[in-house]
GROMACS .gro file of C-alpha atoms in nm:
model
   72
    1MET     CA    1 -15.574  12.740 -13.582
    2LYS     CA    2 -15.929  12.649 -13.508
    3PRO     CA    3 -16.086  12.409 -13.743
    4GLN     CA    4 -16.388  12.480 -13.939
    5THR     CA    5 -16.656  12.199 -13.996
    6THR     CA    6 -16.814  12.153 -14.322
    7ASN     CA    7 -17.126  12.011 -14.445
    8PRO     CA    8 -17.229  11.687 -14.264
    9ASN     CA    9 -17.270  11.519 -14.622
   10PHE     CA   10 -16.919  11.596 -14.708
   11ASP     CA   11 -16.774  11.361 -14.959
   12PHE     CA   12 -16.395  11.376 -14.948
   13PHE     CA   13 -16.347  11.212 -15.295
   14ARG     CA   14 -16.597  11.427 -15.471
   15GLU     CA   15 -16.437  11.731 -15.328
   16LEU     CA   16 -16.075  11.606 -15.400
   17ASN     CA   17 -16.180  11.657 -15.771
   18GLY     CA   18 -15.866  11.567 -15.934
   19ARG     CA   19 -15.633  11.746 -15.666
   20GLU     CA   20 -15.335  11.556 -15.521
   21MET     CA   21 -15.413  11.363 -15.216
   22MET     CA   22 -15.181  11.441 -14.937
   23HIS     CA   23 -15.164  11.373 -14.550
   24TRP     CA   24 -15.095  11.590 -14.276
   25ILE     CA   25 -14.983  11.435 -13.949
   26GLY     CA   26 -15.113  11.109 -14.076
   27THR     CA   27 -15.460  11.248 -14.180
   28PRO     CA   28 -15.567  11.232 -14.542
   29CYS     CA   29 -15.632  11.581 -14.698
   30PHE     CA   30 -15.592  11.798 -14.984
   31VAL     CA   31 -15.480  12.157 -15.049
   32LYS     CA   32 -15.776  12.373 -15.095
   33GLU     CA   33 -15.584  12.694 -15.158
   34VAL     CA   34 -15.240  12.862 -15.119
   35SER     CA   35 -15.218  13.177 -14.893
   36LYS     CA   36 -15.186  13.505 -15.101
   37LYS     CA   37 -14.960  13.633 -14.807
   38ASP     CA   38 -14.724  13.357 -14.780
   39GLU     CA   39 -14.688  13.083 -15.046
   40ASP     CA   40 -14.550  12.841 -14.782
   41ARG     CA   41 -14.880  12.842 -14.604
   42VAL     CA   42 -15.179  12.658 -14.734
   43THR     CA   43 -15.554  12.589 -14.640
   44ILE     CA   44 -15.639  12.207 -14.628
   45VAL     CA   45 -15.939  11.996 -14.612
   46THR     CA   46 -15.910  11.670 -14.412
   47ILE     CA   47 -16.092  11.347 -14.502
   48ASP     CA   48 -16.348  11.420 -14.223
   49GLY     CA   49 -16.448  11.754 -14.378
   50TYR     CA   50 -16.241  11.993 -14.134
   51THR     CA   51 -16.073  12.301 -14.276
   52TYR     CA   52 -15.741  12.415 -14.143
   53ASP     CA   53 -15.585  12.737 -14.240
   54GLU     CA   54 -15.221  12.836 -14.251
   55ILE     CA   55 -15.067  12.510 -14.240
   56ARG     CA   56 -14.697  12.497 -14.355
   57SER     CA   57 -14.680  12.332 -14.705
   58ASN     CA   58 -14.363  12.138 -14.583
   59ASP     CA   59 -14.581  11.948 -14.311
   60LEU     CA   60 -14.754  11.787 -14.593
   61GLU     CA   61 -14.667  11.470 -14.785
   62SER     CA   62 -14.810  11.299 -15.084
   63MET     CA   63 -15.043  11.016 -15.016
   64ASP     CA   64 -15.081  10.707 -15.241
   65PRO     CA   65 -15.457  10.604 -15.290
   66THR     CA   66 -15.388  10.262 -15.186
   67GLU     CA   67 -15.288  10.406 -14.826
   68MET     CA   68 -15.663  10.493 -14.804
   69ALA     CA   69 -15.721  10.126 -14.711
   70LEU     CA   70 -15.626  10.216 -14.357
   71PHE     CA   71 -15.899  10.468 -14.332
   72VAL     CA   72 -16.191  10.311 -14.480
   0.00000   0.00000   0.00000
């Protein structure tokens, strides 16, 4: 599970584009796509622009936008 970096001009909120904000081990993220092989696995994008593949969907929790104050 090696993260892939994205564009240095990455804008988390623009990329979020209406998707549900989640957090994975405390890191704000959103689900980019669901695995075609296993619906329990997803690809996520974190607030710092890293992409992680094959994350268990059960490891993600919904995040209230007000919680973002901790990260800005």
